Coordinates of C-alpha atoms in Angstrom, one line a residue:
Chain C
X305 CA 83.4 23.5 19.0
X306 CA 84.5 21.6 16.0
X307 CA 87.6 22.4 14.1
X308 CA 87.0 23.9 10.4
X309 CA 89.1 23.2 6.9
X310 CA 88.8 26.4 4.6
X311 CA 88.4 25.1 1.2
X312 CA 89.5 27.9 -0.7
X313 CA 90.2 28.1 -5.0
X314 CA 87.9 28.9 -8.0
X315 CA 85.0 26.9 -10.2
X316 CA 86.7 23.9 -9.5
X317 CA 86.5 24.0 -5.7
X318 CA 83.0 26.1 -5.8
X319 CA 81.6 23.4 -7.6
X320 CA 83.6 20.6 -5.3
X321 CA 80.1 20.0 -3.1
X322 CA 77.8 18.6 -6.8
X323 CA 77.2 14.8 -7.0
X324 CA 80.3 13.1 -5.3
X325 CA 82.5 16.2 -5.2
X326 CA 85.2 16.7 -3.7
X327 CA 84.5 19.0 -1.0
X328 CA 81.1 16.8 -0.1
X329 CA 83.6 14.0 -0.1
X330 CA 85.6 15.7 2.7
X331 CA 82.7 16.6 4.9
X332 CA 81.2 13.0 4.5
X333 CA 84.6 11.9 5.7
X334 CA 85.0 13.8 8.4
X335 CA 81.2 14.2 9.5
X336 CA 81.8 14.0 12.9
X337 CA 85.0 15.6 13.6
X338 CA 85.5 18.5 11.2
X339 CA 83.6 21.5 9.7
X340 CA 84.4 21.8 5.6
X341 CA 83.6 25.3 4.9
X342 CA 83.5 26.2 1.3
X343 CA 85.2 29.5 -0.1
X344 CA 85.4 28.7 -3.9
X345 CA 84.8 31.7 -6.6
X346 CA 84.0 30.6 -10.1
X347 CA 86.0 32.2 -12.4
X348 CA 88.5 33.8 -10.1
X349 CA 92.4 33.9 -10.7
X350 CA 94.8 34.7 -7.9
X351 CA 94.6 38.5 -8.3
X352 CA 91.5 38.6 -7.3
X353 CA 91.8 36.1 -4.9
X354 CA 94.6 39.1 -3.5
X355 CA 92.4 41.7 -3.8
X356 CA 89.4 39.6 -1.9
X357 CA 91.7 37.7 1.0
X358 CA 90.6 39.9 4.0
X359 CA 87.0 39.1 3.0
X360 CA 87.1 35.5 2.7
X361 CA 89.2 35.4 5.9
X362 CA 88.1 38.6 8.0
X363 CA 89.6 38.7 11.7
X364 CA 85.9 38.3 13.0
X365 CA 86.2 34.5 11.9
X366 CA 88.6 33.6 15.0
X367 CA 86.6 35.0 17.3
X368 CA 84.3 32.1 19.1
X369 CA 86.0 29.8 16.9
X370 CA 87.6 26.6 17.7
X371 CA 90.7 28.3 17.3
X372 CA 92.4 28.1 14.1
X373 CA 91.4 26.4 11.2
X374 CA 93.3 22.8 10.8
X375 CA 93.8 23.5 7.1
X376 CA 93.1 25.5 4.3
X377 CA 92.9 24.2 0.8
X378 CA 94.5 26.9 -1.9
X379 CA 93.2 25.7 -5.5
X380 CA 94.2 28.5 -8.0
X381 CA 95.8 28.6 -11.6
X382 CA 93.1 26.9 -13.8
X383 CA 92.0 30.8 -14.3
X384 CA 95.7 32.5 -14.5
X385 CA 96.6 29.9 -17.1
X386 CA 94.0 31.2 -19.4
X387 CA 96.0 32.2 -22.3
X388 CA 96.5 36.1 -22.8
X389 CA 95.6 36.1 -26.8
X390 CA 92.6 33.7 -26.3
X391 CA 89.1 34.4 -25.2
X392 CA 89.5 34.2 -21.5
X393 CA 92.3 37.2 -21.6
X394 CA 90.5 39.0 -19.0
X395 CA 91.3 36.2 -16.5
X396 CA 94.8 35.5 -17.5
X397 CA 97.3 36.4 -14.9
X398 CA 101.5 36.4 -16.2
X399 CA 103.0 33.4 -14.1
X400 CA 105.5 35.3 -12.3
X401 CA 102.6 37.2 -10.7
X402 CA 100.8 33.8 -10.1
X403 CA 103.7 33.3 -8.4
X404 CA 103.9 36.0 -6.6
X405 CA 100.7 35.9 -5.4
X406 CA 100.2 32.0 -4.8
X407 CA 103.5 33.3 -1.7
X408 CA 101.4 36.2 -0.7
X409 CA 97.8 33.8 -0.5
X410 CA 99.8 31.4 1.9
X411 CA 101.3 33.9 4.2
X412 CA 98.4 35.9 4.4
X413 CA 96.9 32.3 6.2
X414 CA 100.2 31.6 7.9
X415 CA 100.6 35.0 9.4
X416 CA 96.7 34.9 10.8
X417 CA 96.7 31.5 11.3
X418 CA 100.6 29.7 12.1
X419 CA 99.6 26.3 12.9
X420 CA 97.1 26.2 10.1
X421 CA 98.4 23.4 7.2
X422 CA 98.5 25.4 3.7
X423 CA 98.0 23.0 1.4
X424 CA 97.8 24.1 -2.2
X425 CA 97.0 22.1 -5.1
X426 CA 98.0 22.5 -8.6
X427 CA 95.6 23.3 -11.5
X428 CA 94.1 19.9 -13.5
X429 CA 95.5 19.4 -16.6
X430 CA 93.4 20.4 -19.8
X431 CA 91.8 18.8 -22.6
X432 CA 91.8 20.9 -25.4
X433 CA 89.6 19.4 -27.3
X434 CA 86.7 19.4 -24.4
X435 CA 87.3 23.4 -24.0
X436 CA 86.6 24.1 -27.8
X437 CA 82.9 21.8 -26.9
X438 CA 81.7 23.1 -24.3
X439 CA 83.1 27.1 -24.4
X440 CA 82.4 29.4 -21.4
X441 CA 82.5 32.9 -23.5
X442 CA 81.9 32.9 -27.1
X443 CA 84.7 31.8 -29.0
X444 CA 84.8 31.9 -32.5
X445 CA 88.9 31.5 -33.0
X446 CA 88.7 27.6 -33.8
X447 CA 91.1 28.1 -30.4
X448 CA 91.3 27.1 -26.6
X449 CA 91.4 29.5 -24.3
X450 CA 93.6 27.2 -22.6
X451 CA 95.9 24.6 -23.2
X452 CA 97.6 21.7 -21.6
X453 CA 100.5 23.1 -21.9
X454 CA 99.9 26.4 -20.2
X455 CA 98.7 24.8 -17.3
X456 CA 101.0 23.0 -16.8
X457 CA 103.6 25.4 -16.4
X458 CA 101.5 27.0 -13.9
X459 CA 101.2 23.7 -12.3
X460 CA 104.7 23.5 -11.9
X461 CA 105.0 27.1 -10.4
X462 CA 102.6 26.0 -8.0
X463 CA 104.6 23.3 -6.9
X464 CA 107.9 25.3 -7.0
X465 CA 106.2 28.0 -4.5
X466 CA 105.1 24.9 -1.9
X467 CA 108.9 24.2 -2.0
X468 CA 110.0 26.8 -1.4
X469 CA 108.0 27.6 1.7
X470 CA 107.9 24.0 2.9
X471 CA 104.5 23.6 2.2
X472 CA 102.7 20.4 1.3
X473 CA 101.2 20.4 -2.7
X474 CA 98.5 18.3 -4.9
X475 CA 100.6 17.6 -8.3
X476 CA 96.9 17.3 -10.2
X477 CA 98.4 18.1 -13.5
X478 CA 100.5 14.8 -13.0
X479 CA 99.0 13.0 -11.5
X480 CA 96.2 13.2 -13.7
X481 CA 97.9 12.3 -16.6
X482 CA 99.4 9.2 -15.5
X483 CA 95.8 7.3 -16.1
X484 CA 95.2 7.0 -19.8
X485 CA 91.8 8.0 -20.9
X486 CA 92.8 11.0 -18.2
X487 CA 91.0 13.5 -21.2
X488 CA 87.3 12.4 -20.4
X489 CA 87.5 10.0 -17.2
X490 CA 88.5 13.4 -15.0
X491 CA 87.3 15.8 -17.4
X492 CA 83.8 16.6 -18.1
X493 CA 84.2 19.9 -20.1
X494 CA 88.0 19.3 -20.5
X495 CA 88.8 21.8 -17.4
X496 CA 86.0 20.5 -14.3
X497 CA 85.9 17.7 -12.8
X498 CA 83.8 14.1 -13.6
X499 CA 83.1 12.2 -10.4
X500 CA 86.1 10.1 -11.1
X501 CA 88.3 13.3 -11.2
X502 CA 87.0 14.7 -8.1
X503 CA 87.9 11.1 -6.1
X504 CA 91.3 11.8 -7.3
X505 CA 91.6 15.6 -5.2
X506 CA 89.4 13.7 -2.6
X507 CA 92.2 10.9 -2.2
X508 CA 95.1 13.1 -2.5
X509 CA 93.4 16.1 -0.1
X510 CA 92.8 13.3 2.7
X511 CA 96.5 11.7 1.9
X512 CA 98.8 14.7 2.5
X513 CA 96.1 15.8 5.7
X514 CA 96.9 12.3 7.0
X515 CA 100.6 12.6 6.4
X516 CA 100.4 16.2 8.1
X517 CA 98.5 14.0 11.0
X518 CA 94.9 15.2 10.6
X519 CA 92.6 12.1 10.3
X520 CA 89.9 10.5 11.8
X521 CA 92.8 8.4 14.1
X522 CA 93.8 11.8 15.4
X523 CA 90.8 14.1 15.7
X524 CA 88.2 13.7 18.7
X525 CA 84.7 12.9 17.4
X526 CA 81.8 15.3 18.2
X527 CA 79.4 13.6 20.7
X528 CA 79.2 9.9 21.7
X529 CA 79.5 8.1 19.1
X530 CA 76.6 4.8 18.7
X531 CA 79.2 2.3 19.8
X532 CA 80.0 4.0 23.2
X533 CA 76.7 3.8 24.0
X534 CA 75.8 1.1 26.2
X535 CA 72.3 -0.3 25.4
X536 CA 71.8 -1.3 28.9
X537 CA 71.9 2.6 29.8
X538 CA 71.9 5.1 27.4
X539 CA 72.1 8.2 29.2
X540 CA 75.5 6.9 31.1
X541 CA 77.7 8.4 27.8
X542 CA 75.5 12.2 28.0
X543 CA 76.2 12.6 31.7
X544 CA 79.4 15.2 32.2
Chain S
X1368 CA 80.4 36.6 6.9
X1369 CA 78.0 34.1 5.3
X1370 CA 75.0 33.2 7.1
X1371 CA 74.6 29.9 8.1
X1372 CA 72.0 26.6 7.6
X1373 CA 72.6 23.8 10.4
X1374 CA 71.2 20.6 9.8
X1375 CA 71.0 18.6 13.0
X1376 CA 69.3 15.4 13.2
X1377 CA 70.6 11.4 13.2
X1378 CA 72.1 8.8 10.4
X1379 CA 70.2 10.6 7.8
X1380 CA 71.2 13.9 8.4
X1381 CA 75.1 12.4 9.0
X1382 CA 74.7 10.3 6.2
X1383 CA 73.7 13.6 3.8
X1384 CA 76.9 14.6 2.4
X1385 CA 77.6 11.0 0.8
X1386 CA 77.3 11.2 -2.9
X1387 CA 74.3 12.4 -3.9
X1388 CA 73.0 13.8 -0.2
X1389 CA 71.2 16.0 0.3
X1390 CA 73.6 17.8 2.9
X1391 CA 75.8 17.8 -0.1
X1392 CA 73.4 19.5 -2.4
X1393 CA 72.0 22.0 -0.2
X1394 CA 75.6 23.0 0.5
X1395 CA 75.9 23.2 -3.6
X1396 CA 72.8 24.4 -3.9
X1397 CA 73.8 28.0 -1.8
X1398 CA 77.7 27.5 -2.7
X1399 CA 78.1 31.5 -2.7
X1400 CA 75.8 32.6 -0.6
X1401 CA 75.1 30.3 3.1
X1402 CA 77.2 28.0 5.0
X1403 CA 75.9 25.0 5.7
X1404 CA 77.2 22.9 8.9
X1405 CA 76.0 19.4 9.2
X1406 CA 75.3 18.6 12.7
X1407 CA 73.9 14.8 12.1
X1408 CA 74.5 12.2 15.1
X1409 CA 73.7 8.3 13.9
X1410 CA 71.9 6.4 16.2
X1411 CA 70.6 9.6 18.1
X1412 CA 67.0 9.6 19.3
X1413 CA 65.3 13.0 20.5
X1414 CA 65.8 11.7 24.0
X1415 CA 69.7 11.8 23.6
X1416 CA 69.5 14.9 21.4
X1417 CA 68.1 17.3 24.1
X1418 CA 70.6 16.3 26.1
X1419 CA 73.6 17.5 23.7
X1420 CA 71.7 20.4 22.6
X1421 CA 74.0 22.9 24.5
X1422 CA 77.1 21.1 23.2
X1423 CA 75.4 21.0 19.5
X1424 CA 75.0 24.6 19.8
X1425 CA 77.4 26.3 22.6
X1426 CA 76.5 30.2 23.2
X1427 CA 80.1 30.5 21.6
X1428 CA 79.0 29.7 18.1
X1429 CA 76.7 33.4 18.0
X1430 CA 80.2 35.5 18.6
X1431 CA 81.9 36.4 15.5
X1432 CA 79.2 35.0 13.6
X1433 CA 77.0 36.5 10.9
X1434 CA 73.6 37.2 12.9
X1435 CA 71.4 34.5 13.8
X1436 CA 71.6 31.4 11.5
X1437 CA 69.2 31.8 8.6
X1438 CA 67.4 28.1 9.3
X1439 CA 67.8 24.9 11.1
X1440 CA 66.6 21.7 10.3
X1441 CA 65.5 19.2 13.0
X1442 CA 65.1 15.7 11.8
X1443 CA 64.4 12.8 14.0
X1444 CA 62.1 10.2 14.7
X1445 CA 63.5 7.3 12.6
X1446 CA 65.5 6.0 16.0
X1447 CA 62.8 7.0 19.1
X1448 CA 60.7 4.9 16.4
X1449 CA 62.5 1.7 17.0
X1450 CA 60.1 -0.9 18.7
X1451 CA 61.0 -1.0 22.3
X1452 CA 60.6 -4.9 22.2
X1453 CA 63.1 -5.3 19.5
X1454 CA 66.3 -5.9 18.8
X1455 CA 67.1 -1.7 19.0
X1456 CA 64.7 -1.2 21.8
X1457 CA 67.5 0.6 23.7
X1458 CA 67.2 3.8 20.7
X1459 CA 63.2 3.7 21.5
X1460 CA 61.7 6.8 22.8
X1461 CA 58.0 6.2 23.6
X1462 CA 55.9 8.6 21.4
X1463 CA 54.4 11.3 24.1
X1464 CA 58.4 11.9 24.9
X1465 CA 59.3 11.9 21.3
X1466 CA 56.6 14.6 21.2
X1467 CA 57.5 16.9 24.1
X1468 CA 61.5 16.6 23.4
X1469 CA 60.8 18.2 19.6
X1470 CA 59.1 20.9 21.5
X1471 CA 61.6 21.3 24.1
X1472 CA 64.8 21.2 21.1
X1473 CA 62.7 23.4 19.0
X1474 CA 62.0 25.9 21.8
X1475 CA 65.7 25.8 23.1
X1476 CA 66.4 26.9 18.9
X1477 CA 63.7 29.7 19.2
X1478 CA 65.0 30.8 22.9
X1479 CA 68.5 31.4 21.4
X1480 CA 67.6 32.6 17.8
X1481 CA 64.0 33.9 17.5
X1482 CA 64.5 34.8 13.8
X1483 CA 66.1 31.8 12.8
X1484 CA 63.1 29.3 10.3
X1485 CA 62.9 25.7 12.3
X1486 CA 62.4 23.0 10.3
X1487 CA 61.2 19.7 11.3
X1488 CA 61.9 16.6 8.8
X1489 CA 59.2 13.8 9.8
X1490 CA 61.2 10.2 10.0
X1491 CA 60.5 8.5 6.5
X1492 CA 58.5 5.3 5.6
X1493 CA 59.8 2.0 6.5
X1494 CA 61.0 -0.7 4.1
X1495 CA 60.6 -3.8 6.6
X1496 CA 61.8 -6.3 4.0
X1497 CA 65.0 -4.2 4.0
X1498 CA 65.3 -3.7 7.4
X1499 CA 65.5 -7.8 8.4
X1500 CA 67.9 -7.7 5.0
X1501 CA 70.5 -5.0 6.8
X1502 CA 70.2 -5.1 10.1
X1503 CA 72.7 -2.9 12.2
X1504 CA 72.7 -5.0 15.4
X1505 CA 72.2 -8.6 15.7
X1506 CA 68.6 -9.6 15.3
X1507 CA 67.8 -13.6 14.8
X1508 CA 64.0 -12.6 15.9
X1509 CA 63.2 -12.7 12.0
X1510 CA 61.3 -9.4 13.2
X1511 CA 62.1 -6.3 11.9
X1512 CA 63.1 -3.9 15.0
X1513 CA 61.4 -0.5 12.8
X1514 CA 57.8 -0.9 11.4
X1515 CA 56.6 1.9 8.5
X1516 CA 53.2 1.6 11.2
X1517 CA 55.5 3.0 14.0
X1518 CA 57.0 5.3 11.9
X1519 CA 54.2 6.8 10.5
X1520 CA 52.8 7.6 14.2
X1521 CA 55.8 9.6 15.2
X1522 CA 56.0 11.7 11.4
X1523 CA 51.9 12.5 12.4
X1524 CA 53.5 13.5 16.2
X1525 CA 55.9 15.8 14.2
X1526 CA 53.8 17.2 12.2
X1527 CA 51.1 17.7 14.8
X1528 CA 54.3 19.6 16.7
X1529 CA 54.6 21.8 14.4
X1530 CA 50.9 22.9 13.2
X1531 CA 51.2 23.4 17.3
X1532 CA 54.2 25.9 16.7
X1533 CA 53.5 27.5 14.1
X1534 CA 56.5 26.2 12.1
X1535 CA 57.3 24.2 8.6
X1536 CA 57.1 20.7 8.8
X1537 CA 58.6 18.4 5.5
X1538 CA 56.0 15.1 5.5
X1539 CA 59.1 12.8 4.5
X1540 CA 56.7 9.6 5.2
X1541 CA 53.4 10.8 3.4
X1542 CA 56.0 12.5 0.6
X1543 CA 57.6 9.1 -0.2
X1544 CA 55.0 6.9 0.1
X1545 CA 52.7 9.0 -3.0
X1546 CA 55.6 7.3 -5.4
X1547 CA 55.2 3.2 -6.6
X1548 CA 58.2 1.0 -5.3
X1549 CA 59.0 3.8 -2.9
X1550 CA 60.6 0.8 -0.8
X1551 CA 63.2 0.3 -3.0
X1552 CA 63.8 3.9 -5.0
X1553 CA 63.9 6.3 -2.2
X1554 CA 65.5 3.6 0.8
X1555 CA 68.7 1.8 0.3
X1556 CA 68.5 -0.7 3.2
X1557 CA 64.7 -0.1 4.5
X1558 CA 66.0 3.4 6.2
X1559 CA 68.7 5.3 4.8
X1560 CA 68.1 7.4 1.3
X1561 CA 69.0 6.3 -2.0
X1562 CA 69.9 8.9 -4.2
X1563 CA 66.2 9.4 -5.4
X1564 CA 65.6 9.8 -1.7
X1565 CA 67.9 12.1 -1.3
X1566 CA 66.8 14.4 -3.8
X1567 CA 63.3 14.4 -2.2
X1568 CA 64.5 15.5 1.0
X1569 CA 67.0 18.4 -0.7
X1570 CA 63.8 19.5 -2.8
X1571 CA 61.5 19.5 0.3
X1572 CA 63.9 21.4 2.1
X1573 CA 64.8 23.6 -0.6
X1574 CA 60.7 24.3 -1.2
X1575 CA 60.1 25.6 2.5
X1576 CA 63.4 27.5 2.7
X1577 CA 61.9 29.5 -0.6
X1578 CA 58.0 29.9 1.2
X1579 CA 60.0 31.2 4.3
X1580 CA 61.9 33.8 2.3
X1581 CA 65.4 32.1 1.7
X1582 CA 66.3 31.5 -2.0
X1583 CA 69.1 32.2 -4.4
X1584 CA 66.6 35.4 -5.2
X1585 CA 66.6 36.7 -1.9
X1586 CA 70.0 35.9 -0.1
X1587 CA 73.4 38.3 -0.6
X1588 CA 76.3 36.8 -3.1
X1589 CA 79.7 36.7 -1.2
X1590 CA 81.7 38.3 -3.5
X1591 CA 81.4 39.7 -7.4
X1592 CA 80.1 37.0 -9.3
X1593 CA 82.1 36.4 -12.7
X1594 CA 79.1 37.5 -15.1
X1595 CA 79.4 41.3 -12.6
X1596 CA 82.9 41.5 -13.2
X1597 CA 84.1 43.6 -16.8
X1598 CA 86.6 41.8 -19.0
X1599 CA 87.7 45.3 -20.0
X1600 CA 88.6 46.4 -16.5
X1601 CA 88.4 43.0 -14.0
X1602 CA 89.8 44.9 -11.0
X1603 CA 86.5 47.4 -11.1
X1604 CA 84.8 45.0 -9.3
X1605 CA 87.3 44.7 -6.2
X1606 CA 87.4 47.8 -5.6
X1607 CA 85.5 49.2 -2.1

């Protein structure tokens, strides 16, 4: 039985398995050690994410499982950070309760699962301009529903609550930023991801699991792999 | 718990979560609604295949799990193809076999799951030119060790399987072969898919799935999607 990574977050990991996303890079990586199971929900903040936990993650999932999961990606705040006078009020979440509930996400997983890695990831920064393109509700305020800014306060929550609970974090708002152009090479609607931006969370995913010692060094591979086989006779690597 | 799609087959199947794959898109394709688990083994003939099955697919995997998987595709050929007086010969399985092994993995699926849609995938065409252009093991024949003949009697053995069983069949090698420079659009190095190659296989998959009944229309959403939930009252929607 092969062992699984969760990855679990909003748009931005829902959409993570289109044309060189992240997620599909993951699973290409690791196609013959580890099962990338995708749990993202567009549009979700983490009080929904709360209120939907036991769902994602319900007990039944351990049972004939390769016991528990290596890792679990948690990719919320793009959401939260909406602003709460903009047009995506309804998803806007205060940060103390982003806060809050980014602590009660992780040990949810860490009480079900204690040698699972938690690995959260902060939200991308935002191009403002992009968001007033290519809106998502109708928004007539001449305004973006979110800002660089807002994020990246949430950003730095995020990393605040890995800290805290000795947890390994993505710094995407940083990181992205520190390539210039970072607007429109990682941004395609100034919030998701170009194929550029998803090789950035596909690099720093596979970095921090390699630090935390999950790579393809460490994990068996599924089956005889081509060069174990000897030509001469096949069937030698299938017998038990 | 999401039902799931496995796709279990060689390279190609592998291979199907690089960019553009169609592994990839399938899994983007269903991203709220099945779990697809890619099962591909490079280098695997039909011959080596049955003999993993059991391991592929332990008894374990149907505990905890949602029901019987929704589909499984079965796509080999391209490697019992291989010419067995070539420079791959040790991959060839002689066409009768090739024949009765789809049978037996596609009965061994039915045994376990008798619900569950089989697919088969036939190999696809052959690009000889590419093939003495790439080759994967040393070959100073100057002969290609695949031939789009030989690979064209094993898609017709696959297809004739499954007319026999009463299950879908995708004609990758007829399919490809309809389109002008099909050697170069569809395969990157005489076998493996481009990304217009790709695409034909997700589509071809994607068509049956929808004549056996599994589409976007007909399969359960995990979770409220973001146009159900109210912007007046978000939480509505969480509630049991």
């Amino acid at each position: 039985m092969r062992p699984k990574i969760y990855l679990f977050g909003d748009s931005i990991t829902e959409m993570s398995f289109g044309d060189g996303g992240w997620g599909a890079s993951l699973t290409h990586h690791f196609s013959r050690a580890v099962d990338v199971v995708l749990r993202g929900y567009s549009g979700y903040n983490t009080r929904w994410a709360l209120r939907v936990l036991d769902k994602v993650f319900p007990a039944e999932i351990d049972v004939g499982n390769a016991g528990e999961p290596l890792a679990v990606t948690v990719f919320f705040g793009a959401n939260d950070a909406c602003l709460p006078d903009r047009c995506s009020a309804f998803q806007h979440v205060p940060l103390d309760e982003y806060e809050h509930n980014l602590r009660s996400i992780v040990s949810f997983l860490k009480m079900r699962w204690p040698t699972t890695h938690v690995l959260l990831i902060t939200p991308p920064p935002i191009d403002e301009a992009g968001r007033l393109l290519y809106p998502y509700f109708d928004n007539t305020s001449g305004l973006p529903e979110r800002t660089n800014e807002a994020a990246g306060a949430y950003a730095k929550a995020c990393i605040a609550v890995a800290r805290e609970l000795g947890i390994p974090v993505v710094d995407l708002w940083t990181k992205m930023q520190r390539f210039p152009d970072w607007q429109k090479s990682f941004l395609g609607d100034g919030l998701h991801l170009t194929l550029d931006g998803n090789r950035i969370v596909f690099e720093e995913v596979i970095n921090i699991l390699t630090r935390e010692g999950l790579s393809l060094e460490t994990l068996p591979v599924d089956l005889p792999h081509i060069k174990e086989i000897d030509p001469i006779d096949p069937l030698k690597a299938f017998k038990i």
